[in-house]
Short mmCIF file of C-alpha atoms and ligand atoms in Angstrom, two decimals:
data_model
loop_
_atom_site.label_atom_id
_atom_site.label_comp_id
_atom_site.label_asym_id
_atom_site.label_seq_id
_atom_site.Cartn_x
_atom_site.Cartn_y
_atom_site.Cartn_z
CA MET A 1 3.17 -21.63 17.77
CA ASP A 2 1.80 -20.88 21.18
CA PHE A 3 0.97 -17.04 20.39
CA PHE A 4 -1.00 -18.33 17.15
CA LEU A 5 -2.84 -20.61 19.38
CA PHE A 6 -3.31 -17.95 22.07
CA LEU A 7 -5.25 -16.28 18.89
CA ILE A 8 -7.39 -19.00 17.80
CA LEU A 9 -8.77 -19.45 21.03
CA SER A 10 -9.48 -15.87 22.16
CA LEU A 11 -11.20 -15.47 18.66
CA CYS A 12 -13.06 -18.51 19.73
CA LEU A 13 -13.89 -17.01 22.87
CA SER A 14 -14.78 -13.37 21.19
CA TYR A 15 -16.71 -15.17 18.57
CA ASN A 16 -18.14 -18.23 19.22
CA GLY A 17 -17.83 -18.42 23.31
CA VAL A 18 -16.65 -21.67 23.27
CA ASP A 19 -13.41 -23.33 22.47
CA ALA A 20 -14.49 -24.70 19.15
CA GLY A 21 -10.98 -25.69 17.76
CA ARG A 22 -8.53 -24.13 15.20
CA GLU A 23 -10.40 -25.39 12.38
CA ILE A 24 -13.88 -23.95 13.35
CA SER A 25 -12.77 -21.01 14.84
CA MET A 26 -11.44 -19.93 11.27
CA ASN A 27 -14.41 -21.79 9.12
CA GLN A 28 -16.24 -19.18 11.71
CA GLN A 29 -14.11 -15.98 11.15
CA HIS A 30 -14.43 -16.87 7.49
CA ARG A 31 -17.70 -16.67 7.46
CA ILE A 32 -18.10 -13.64 9.32
CA LEU A 33 -16.06 -11.87 6.81
CA SER A 34 -17.60 -13.35 3.87
CA LYS A 35 -20.60 -12.28 5.14
CA ASN A 36 -19.49 -8.55 4.50
CA ASN A 37 -20.10 -6.94 1.64
CA PHE A 38 -16.90 -5.54 0.53
CA ASN A 39 -16.80 -2.62 -1.76
CA THR A 40 -13.69 -1.75 -3.92
CA VAL A 41 -13.97 1.35 -6.07
CA PHE A 42 -12.62 4.76 -6.65
CA ALA A 43 -14.51 7.87 -6.21
CA THR A 44 -16.24 8.93 -9.41
CA ASP A 45 -17.14 12.43 -8.80
CA ASP A 46 -13.54 13.47 -8.46
CA ASP A 47 -12.88 14.70 -11.36
CA ASP A 48 -9.06 16.44 -10.78
CA PHE A 49 -7.40 14.68 -13.51
CA ASP A 50 -6.22 15.96 -17.02
CA CYS A 51 -6.62 13.69 -19.72
CA VAL A 52 -3.26 13.24 -21.29
CA ASP A 53 -1.81 11.70 -24.63
CA ILE A 54 -0.07 8.40 -23.54
CA TYR A 55 2.57 9.11 -25.18
CA LYS A 56 3.34 12.66 -23.99
CA GLN A 57 2.69 11.85 -19.82
CA PRO A 58 4.88 13.24 -17.33
CA ALA A 59 7.55 10.38 -17.26
CA PHE A 60 8.69 10.73 -20.98
CA GLN A 61 10.33 14.10 -19.56
CA HIS A 62 12.79 11.83 -17.06
CA PRO A 63 16.29 12.29 -18.69
CA LEU A 64 16.86 8.08 -18.32
CA LEU A 65 13.19 7.56 -20.56
CA LYS A 66 14.31 9.50 -23.05
CA ASN A 67 13.84 6.04 -25.37
CA HIS A 68 12.10 4.46 -23.61
CA LYS A 69 9.67 2.11 -25.30
CA ILE A 70 6.04 1.96 -23.68
CA GLN A 71 5.20 -1.38 -22.52
CA MET A 72 0.86 -1.19 -22.62
CA HIS A 73 0.38 -4.69 -21.38
CA PRO A 74 2.58 -6.80 -18.29
CA ASN A 75 3.85 -10.13 -19.20
CA LEU A 76 3.03 -10.69 -15.52
CA SER A 77 3.54 -14.81 -14.88
CA ILE A 78 1.51 -14.76 -11.66
CA GLU A 79 -0.40 -17.33 -10.40
CA SER A 80 -2.98 -17.17 -8.12
CA THR A 81 -5.74 -18.20 -6.70
CA ALA A 82 -6.39 -15.89 -4.55
CA SER A 83 -7.11 -12.64 -6.96
CA SER A 84 -9.89 -14.95 -8.68
CA ILE A 85 -11.40 -15.43 -5.42
CA ARG A 86 -11.73 -11.97 -4.67
CA LYS A 87 -13.03 -10.96 -7.85
CA THR A 88 -16.39 -12.60 -6.22
CA PHE A 89 -15.76 -9.54 -3.82
CA ARG A 90 -16.01 -7.11 -6.81
CA LEU A 91 -18.26 -4.33 -7.22
CA GLN A 92 -19.44 -3.75 -10.80
CA HIS A 93 -18.72 -0.39 -11.97
CA HIS A 94 -18.17 1.94 -14.95
CA ASP A 95 -16.37 5.34 -13.90
CA GLU A 96 -15.34 8.37 -16.04
CA GLY A 97 -11.83 7.87 -17.67
CA CYS A 98 -9.84 9.50 -20.77
CA PRO A 99 -10.63 9.24 -24.28
CA PRO A 100 -8.60 6.43 -26.29
CA GLY A 101 -4.65 7.41 -26.50
CA LYS A 102 -4.98 9.55 -23.48
CA VAL A 103 -4.59 8.98 -19.57
CA PRO A 104 -5.80 10.53 -16.42
CA ILE A 105 -3.04 12.67 -14.63
CA GLN A 106 -3.99 13.94 -11.02
CA ARG A 107 -4.33 17.55 -11.15
CA ILE A 108 -1.58 19.45 -8.64
CA LYS A 109 -3.72 21.42 -6.59
CA SER A 110 -3.49 25.57 -6.78
CA LYS A 111 0.09 26.24 -5.04
CA ASN A 112 -1.66 28.60 -2.09
CA VAL A 113 -2.92 25.32 -0.75
CA ILE A 114 -0.12 22.69 -1.12
CA ASP A 115 3.01 23.49 0.45
CA ALA A 116 5.36 22.98 -2.05
CA GLU A 117 7.96 22.15 0.28
CA PHE A 118 6.58 19.45 1.08
CA MET A 119 7.17 17.98 -2.16
CA LEU A 120 10.75 18.56 -2.16
CA PRO A 121 13.16 15.90 -1.09
CA ARG A 122 14.90 16.09 1.76
CA HIS A 123 11.78 16.89 3.82
CA ALA A 124 10.94 15.12 6.72
CA ASP A 125 7.78 13.34 5.33
CA VAL A 126 9.81 11.59 3.29
CA PHE A 127 12.68 10.55 5.19
CA HIS A 128 12.56 6.57 5.59
CA GLN A 129 12.26 4.94 8.97
CA PHE A 130 16.25 4.39 8.88
CA THR A 131 16.78 8.13 8.61
CA LYS A 132 16.28 7.95 12.58
CA GLU A 133 17.66 11.25 12.93
CA PHE A 134 14.38 12.53 11.64
CA PRO A 135 11.55 12.75 14.53
CA GLY A 136 7.90 12.89 14.08
CA GLN A 137 7.43 9.80 12.10
CA HIS A 138 5.96 6.62 13.30
CA PHE A 139 5.27 3.32 11.66
CA ALA A 140 3.49 0.09 13.25
CA THR A 141 4.43 -2.12 10.18
CA MET A 142 5.53 -5.92 9.32
CA TYR A 143 9.17 -6.33 7.32
CA THR A 144 10.79 -9.53 6.04
CA ARG A 145 13.34 -10.77 7.90
CA ALA A 146 17.15 -10.89 6.00
CA PRO A 147 18.04 -12.69 4.48
CA TYR A 148 15.62 -14.95 3.62
CA SER A 149 15.55 -17.59 1.30
CA PHE A 150 13.15 -16.43 -1.20
CA MET A 151 15.30 -13.34 -2.34
CA PRO A 152 14.99 -11.65 -4.29
CA TYR A 153 11.34 -10.91 -4.18
CA HIS A 154 9.70 -9.57 -7.56
CA GLY A 155 7.25 -8.19 -5.59
CA ALA A 156 4.27 -7.61 -2.70
CA ARG A 157 0.61 -7.73 -2.36
CA ALA A 158 -2.18 -7.07 0.36
CA THR A 159 -5.74 -6.15 0.63
CA VAL A 160 -5.76 -3.07 2.75
CA ASP A 161 -9.16 -1.67 4.59
CA ILE A 162 -9.44 1.79 3.89
CA HIS A 163 -10.07 4.47 6.40
CA ASN A 164 -10.12 8.38 6.77
CA PRO A 165 -8.00 9.15 10.07
CA SER A 166 -8.29 13.10 10.90
CA VAL A 167 -4.93 14.73 10.27
CA GLU A 168 -4.38 18.56 10.69
CA MET A 169 -2.29 20.44 8.06
CA ASN A 170 1.37 19.26 8.78
CA GLN A 171 0.60 15.90 9.68
CA PHE A 172 0.16 12.48 7.22
CA SER A 173 -1.71 9.21 7.97
CA MET A 174 -0.95 6.43 5.61
CA ALA A 175 -1.53 2.51 5.10
CA GLN A 176 0.90 1.05 2.19
CA ILE A 177 3.71 -1.24 1.04
CA TRP A 178 7.52 -1.05 0.68
CA VAL A 179 9.26 -2.37 -1.56
CA GLN A 180 12.90 -1.90 -1.63
CA ASN A 181 16.72 -2.56 -2.66
CA GLY A 182 19.53 -0.75 -1.61
CA HIS A 183 20.30 0.83 1.21
CA SER A 184 21.61 4.40 2.94
CA SER A 185 22.35 7.21 -0.12
CA ASP A 186 21.59 4.64 -2.38
CA LEU A 187 18.22 3.02 -1.25
CA ASN A 188 15.49 2.94 -4.18
CA SER A 189 12.02 2.68 -2.40
CA LEU A 190 8.53 2.03 -3.88
CA GLN A 191 5.70 2.40 -1.65
CA VAL A 192 1.74 2.06 -2.77
CA GLY A 193 -1.15 2.68 -0.18
CA TRP A 194 -3.83 4.95 0.90
CA GLY A 195 -3.08 8.10 2.57
CA VAL A 196 -4.49 11.23 4.26
CA HIS A 197 -2.16 14.10 3.36
CA PRO A 198 -3.09 17.67 3.18
CA ARG A 199 0.08 19.08 2.18
CA ILE A 200 0.35 17.47 -0.83
CA TYR A 201 -3.24 16.85 -1.99
CA GLY A 202 -4.76 20.27 -0.66
CA ASP A 203 -8.13 18.01 1.31
CA ASN A 204 -8.45 15.72 3.89
CA LEU A 205 -9.81 12.84 1.49
CA THR A 206 -8.46 9.26 1.84
CA ARG A 207 -6.33 8.79 -1.77
CA PHE A 208 -4.68 6.27 -3.48
CA THR A 209 -1.26 7.39 -3.07
CA THR A 210 2.25 6.19 -4.26
CA TYR A 211 5.99 7.26 -3.76
CA TRP A 212 9.08 6.71 -5.26
CA THR A 213 13.05 6.89 -4.63
CA ALA A 214 16.12 5.97 -6.29
CA ASP A 215 18.58 7.67 -3.65
CA ASN A 216 17.09 7.50 -0.25
CA TYR A 217 14.88 10.57 -1.00
CA GLN A 218 17.23 12.87 -1.85
CA LYS A 219 17.17 14.33 -5.76
CA THR A 220 14.94 11.03 -7.32
CA GLY A 221 11.19 10.95 -6.73
CA CYS A 222 8.02 12.14 -5.87
CA TYR A 223 4.61 11.22 -4.66
CA ASN A 224 2.53 9.80 -7.88
CA MET A 225 3.52 11.65 -10.88
CA MET A 226 4.48 14.87 -9.56
CA CYS A 227 7.46 14.33 -11.04
CA PRO A 228 8.50 12.16 -14.23
CA GLY A 229 8.98 8.63 -13.25
CA PHE A 230 5.61 6.68 -13.42
CA VAL A 231 3.91 5.44 -16.89
CA GLN A 232 0.34 5.89 -16.43
CA VAL A 233 -1.59 3.13 -18.92
CA HIS A 234 -5.03 2.64 -17.13
CA PRO A 235 -7.73 5.12 -18.69
CA THR A 236 -9.60 5.57 -15.58
CA LYS A 237 -8.08 4.16 -12.42
CA ARG A 238 -5.40 6.61 -11.85
CA LEU A 239 -2.55 8.00 -8.66
CA GLY A 240 -4.14 10.46 -6.34
CA GLN A 241 -7.23 9.10 -6.69
CA SER A 242 -9.91 9.30 -3.86
CA PHE A 243 -12.08 6.19 -2.48
CA LYS A 244 -15.96 6.04 -3.47
CA GLY A 245 -16.11 4.54 0.22
CA ILE A 246 -14.31 4.64 3.73
CA SER A 247 -14.61 1.84 6.44
CA ILE A 248 -16.92 2.36 9.30
CA ILE A 249 -16.33 1.39 12.70
CA GLY A 250 -18.57 -1.41 13.52
CA GLY A 251 -20.02 -1.74 9.90
CA GLU A 252 -19.29 -1.42 6.25
CA GLN A 253 -15.36 -2.35 4.89
CA TRP A 254 -14.18 -0.87 2.18
CA VAL A 255 -10.80 -1.97 0.70
CA ILE A 256 -8.48 -1.53 -1.91
CA ASP A 257 -6.32 -5.06 -2.89
CA ILE A 258 -2.63 -3.77 -4.51
CA LEU A 259 -0.09 -5.95 -6.14
CA ILE A 260 2.90 -4.09 -7.12
CA SER A 261 5.45 -6.76 -9.30
CA GLN A 262 7.92 -6.76 -11.55
CA ASP A 263 7.54 -7.76 -15.20
CA LYS A 264 9.82 -10.49 -15.82
CA SER A 265 10.72 -9.59 -19.71
CA THR A 266 11.05 -6.01 -19.32
CA GLY A 267 12.04 -5.37 -15.74
CA ASN A 268 9.09 -2.71 -15.04
CA TRP A 269 7.75 -2.61 -11.61
CA TRP A 270 3.75 -2.85 -12.66
CA LEU A 271 1.25 -1.35 -10.34
CA THR A 272 -2.14 -3.67 -10.41
CA ILE A 273 -5.22 -3.38 -8.50
CA TYR A 274 -7.91 -5.67 -7.73
CA GLY A 275 -5.91 -8.64 -9.47
CA ASP A 276 -6.70 -7.18 -13.23
CA GLU A 277 -6.62 -3.50 -13.51
CA LYS A 278 -2.99 -2.31 -14.60
CA ILE A 279 -2.67 0.94 -13.82
CA GLY A 280 0.59 1.63 -15.11
CA TYR A 281 4.20 0.89 -13.86
CA TRP A 282 7.52 2.18 -12.68
CA PRO A 283 10.06 1.49 -15.78
CA LYS A 284 13.00 -0.19 -14.50
CA GLU A 285 15.58 2.61 -15.75
CA ILE A 286 14.63 4.98 -13.16
CA PHE A 287 15.95 2.64 -10.60
CA THR A 288 19.30 1.78 -9.67
CA HIS A 289 18.61 -1.17 -7.49
CA LEU A 290 15.51 -2.42 -8.48
CA GLY A 291 16.54 -3.55 -11.91
CA ASP A 292 16.93 -7.18 -10.25
CA GLY A 293 14.50 -7.39 -7.58
CA ALA A 294 13.94 -6.50 -3.90
CA ASN A 295 15.61 -7.38 -0.99
CA TYR A 296 12.92 -5.90 1.47
CA LEU A 297 9.20 -5.46 1.97
CA GLU A 298 7.56 -3.92 4.37
CA TYR A 299 3.36 -3.70 5.11
CA GLY A 300 1.67 -1.72 7.90
CA GLY A 301 0.78 2.13 8.89
CA TRP A 302 3.17 4.95 8.96
CA THR A 303 2.14 8.55 10.50
CA TYR A 304 3.76 11.44 10.67
CA ASN A 305 3.54 14.84 12.53
CA SER A 306 5.71 18.19 12.98
CA PRO A 307 8.22 17.57 15.39
CA SER A 308 6.99 18.08 18.93
CA GLY A 309 3.48 18.22 17.72
CA ILE A 310 0.52 16.01 18.46
CA SER A 311 0.95 12.64 16.39
CA PRO A 312 -2.50 11.60 14.23
CA PRO A 313 -4.18 8.43 14.33
CA MET A 314 -2.91 5.51 12.29
CA GLY A 315 -5.79 3.05 10.69
CA SER A 316 -8.75 3.49 12.38
CA GLY A 317 -7.66 5.32 14.93
CA LYS A 318 -8.11 2.23 17.26
CA PHE A 319 -5.48 0.17 18.21
CA PRO A 320 -5.34 -3.71 16.84
CA SER A 321 -8.44 -6.32 17.44
CA ASN A 322 -9.38 -9.40 16.50
CA ASN A 323 -13.24 -7.26 15.67
CA TYR A 324 -12.22 -6.58 12.24
CA THR A 325 -14.51 -3.84 11.93
CA VAL A 326 -12.89 -1.90 14.60
CA ALA A 327 -9.12 -1.04 13.74
CA CYS A 328 -7.76 -1.12 10.48
CA TRP A 329 -6.30 -4.35 8.86
CA PHE A 330 -4.02 -5.91 6.24
CA ALA A 331 -5.21 -9.30 4.54
CA GLN A 332 -3.69 -11.50 1.50
CA ILE A 333 -0.38 -10.08 2.66
CA ARG A 334 1.69 -11.89 -0.12
CA TYR A 335 4.93 -11.68 -2.14
CA VAL A 336 6.31 -12.69 -5.63
CA ASN A 337 9.32 -14.67 -4.67
CA GLU A 338 12.75 -15.41 -7.09
CA VAL A 339 10.84 -17.36 -9.66
CA TYR A 340 8.06 -14.54 -10.34
CA ARG A 341 5.57 -16.35 -8.18
CA GLU A 342 3.16 -15.00 -6.08
CA ASP A 343 2.92 -16.65 -2.24
CA ASP A 344 1.54 -16.20 1.07
CA VAL A 345 4.40 -14.67 3.52
CA HIS A 346 6.20 -16.60 5.82
CA ARG A 347 4.56 -15.60 8.97
CA LEU A 348 8.33 -16.54 10.66
CA ASN A 349 9.92 -14.28 8.36
CA MET A 350 8.38 -11.21 9.06
CA VAL A 351 9.41 -8.61 12.15
CA LYS A 352 6.79 -6.52 13.66
CA TYR A 353 8.43 -2.54 13.62
CA ASN A 354 6.31 -0.52 16.08
CA THR A 355 7.72 2.68 16.82
CA ASP A 356 5.73 3.75 19.89
CA ALA A 357 3.48 1.41 21.67
CA ASN A 358 1.64 4.48 23.51
CA CYS A 359 0.23 5.68 20.50
CA TYR A 360 -0.01 2.18 18.01
CA ASP A 361 0.58 -1.15 17.86
CA LEU A 362 0.09 -3.89 15.09
CA LYS A 363 -0.37 -7.27 16.01
CA TYR A 364 -0.29 -10.09 13.58
CA LEU A 365 -4.04 -11.93 13.47
CA PHE A 366 -4.24 -15.21 11.59
CA TYR A 367 -4.28 -17.13 8.82
CA ALA A 368 -7.51 -16.54 7.76
CA GLY A 369 -8.11 -19.21 4.98
CA LYS A 370 -7.53 -18.95 1.18
CA ILE A 371 -9.82 -15.44 0.97
CA PHE A 372 -8.04 -13.26 3.45
CA GLY A 373 -4.70 -15.34 4.07
CA HIS A 374 -2.38 -13.76 6.23
CA THR A 375 -4.17 -11.31 8.01
CA PHE A 376 -2.50 -8.22 10.60
CA SER A 377 -4.60 -5.50 12.33
CA PHE A 378 -2.83 -2.03 13.42
CA GLY A 379 -3.06 1.45 14.29
CA GLY A 380 -4.00 3.69 17.50
CA PRO A 381 -4.91 7.06 18.15
CA GLY A 382 -1.72 8.84 18.41
CA GLY A 383 -1.54 11.19 20.60
CA ASN A 384 1.92 12.48 22.70
CA CYS A 385 4.45 9.77 21.49
CA ILE A 386 7.62 9.68 23.03
CA THR A 387 9.73 9.77 19.48
C1 LIG B 1 6.01 -13.69 -21.01
O1 LIG B 1 6.51 -14.57 -19.84
C2 LIG B 1 6.36 -16.21 -20.52
C3 LIG B 1 7.21 -16.58 -19.23
O2 LIG B 1 8.22 -16.05 -18.77
C4 LIG B 1 7.84 -15.77 -21.78
O3 LIG B 1 7.57 -17.39 -22.20
C5 LIG B 1 7.04 -15.20 -22.50
O4 LIG B 1 7.95 -15.27 -23.82
C6 LIG B 1 6.55 -13.76 -22.20
N1 LIG B 1 5.82 -12.83 -23.62
C7 LIG B 1 6.62 -11.54 -24.04
C8 LIG B 1 5.54 -11.06 -24.94
O5 LIG B 1 7.76 -11.37 -23.74
C1 LIG B 2 -8.34 18.70 7.54
O1 LIG B 2 -8.51 18.68 8.51
C2 LIG B 2 -8.54 19.37 9.99
C3 LIG B 2 -8.77 19.35 11.21
O2 LIG B 2 -10.29 19.37 10.88
C4 LIG B 2 -8.74 21.10 9.74
O3 LIG B 2 -8.23 21.70 10.70
C5 LIG B 2 -7.69 21.33 8.01
O4 LIG B 2 -8.10 22.73 7.89
C6 LIG B 2 -8.12 20.36 7.04
N1 LIG B 2 -7.83 20.53 6.03
C7 LIG B 2 -8.15 20.77 4.86
C8 LIG B 2 -7.19 20.90 3.38
O5 LIG B 2 -9.34 20.95 4.62
C1 LIG B 3 -17.31 -5.51 16.62
O1 LIG B 3 -17.03 -4.20 16.89
C2 LIG B 3 -18.41 -3.33 16.24
C3 LIG B 3 -18.19 -2.28 16.61
O2 LIG B 3 -17.59 -1.78 18.06
C4 LIG B 3 -19.83 -4.13 17.59
O3 LIG B 3 -20.54 -3.32 16.94
C5 LIG B 3 -19.70 -5.76 16.78
O4 LIG B 3 -20.56 -6.04 17.81
C6 LIG B 3 -18.25 -6.42 17.40
N1 LIG B 3 -18.54 -7.66 17.04
C7 LIG B 3 -18.25 -8.32 17.88
C8 LIG B 3 -18.22 -10.09 17.02
O5 LIG B 3 -17.69 -8.55 18.68
#
């Protein structure tokens, strides 16, 4: 509580120059945030995709999906006041997509650009934080403390500020949400966010990036749709797509609102952006432990460099700041509880995880009202980190 008040006070000082009290400072913060024109669209000139028959997409080559009946519409009984508010920030747009009956699948760039090895399981870049033996990874995140009375979780959500940290060929820098269950060699993990990852994309753009595994990164799983698993249903928005706008330090902010949530009737894990754009889902069948929900959620930044190298910037490259135009941030940090209801995370049940304070950090900011919910700021310049 003291920490919280301290933050409120420092906000008052930084924004008002006076101690205006808790209520006013929140309104003040609210006003500052609302004033900004949030843009939320993907790039439309990025045409690196193929339109594939919806019933012939890669997912159906998965041995466990031979008899899978495609689910065209989820039945997500999610109650959210936030999503309707969020719509007021949406920029209406029309982008190029696929004709009826077809879905867009991101093209994998030519093999000489992509290091195929980087897509293989067991390679460094896909190791989880708990496989500590692998150096070169850094995390600045918040995760759910266990045991938590609202388990199992049936989803996680956040609005994530989009940046473009500069990375070298053998590095990556991401901001994402993890939804997991199982442990050690049985770990099931779903990850969604943005990533700059030249090894898999062949460029330095910030791209909508997902990952899944059902056996702790060993034999199953991959990025996006690079292996059978994810079922795409949206005709335009797709995994691997680049963003039209990138937040500018001291300027305009661009965000993506991500919701990963389980459909109660099918058990499939749906990916929804901006509250109503249903991209597709990871079928229940491909997992061993996520079928009945998740027991672990995590939100934040993740970087990787080849061991003994220099670590890339995380987020905007700046350490956490109360000034939302400086460091990268997460807002509306939410989860879907045991009765499939969306709710704000319980701040006291979240644990901060920062692997190297010299390079990165994460700072919980405050509850910024209904529109922005719980917020944290994270990131850092990277450099010569210890681990
Ligand atoms: C959708 O979910 C609701 C609430 O769980 C349920 O009553 C309804 O039957 C479901 N509809 C379908 C089509 O599965
Ligand atoms: C990404 O940026 C780095 C640093 O500027 C550069 O060395 C590298 O060639 C770029 N990679 C690609 C694939 O464009
Ligand atoms: C936030 O940071 C930007 C960029 O440094 C600066 O221009 C702006 O004045 C700062 N805003 C506040 C309220 O301190």
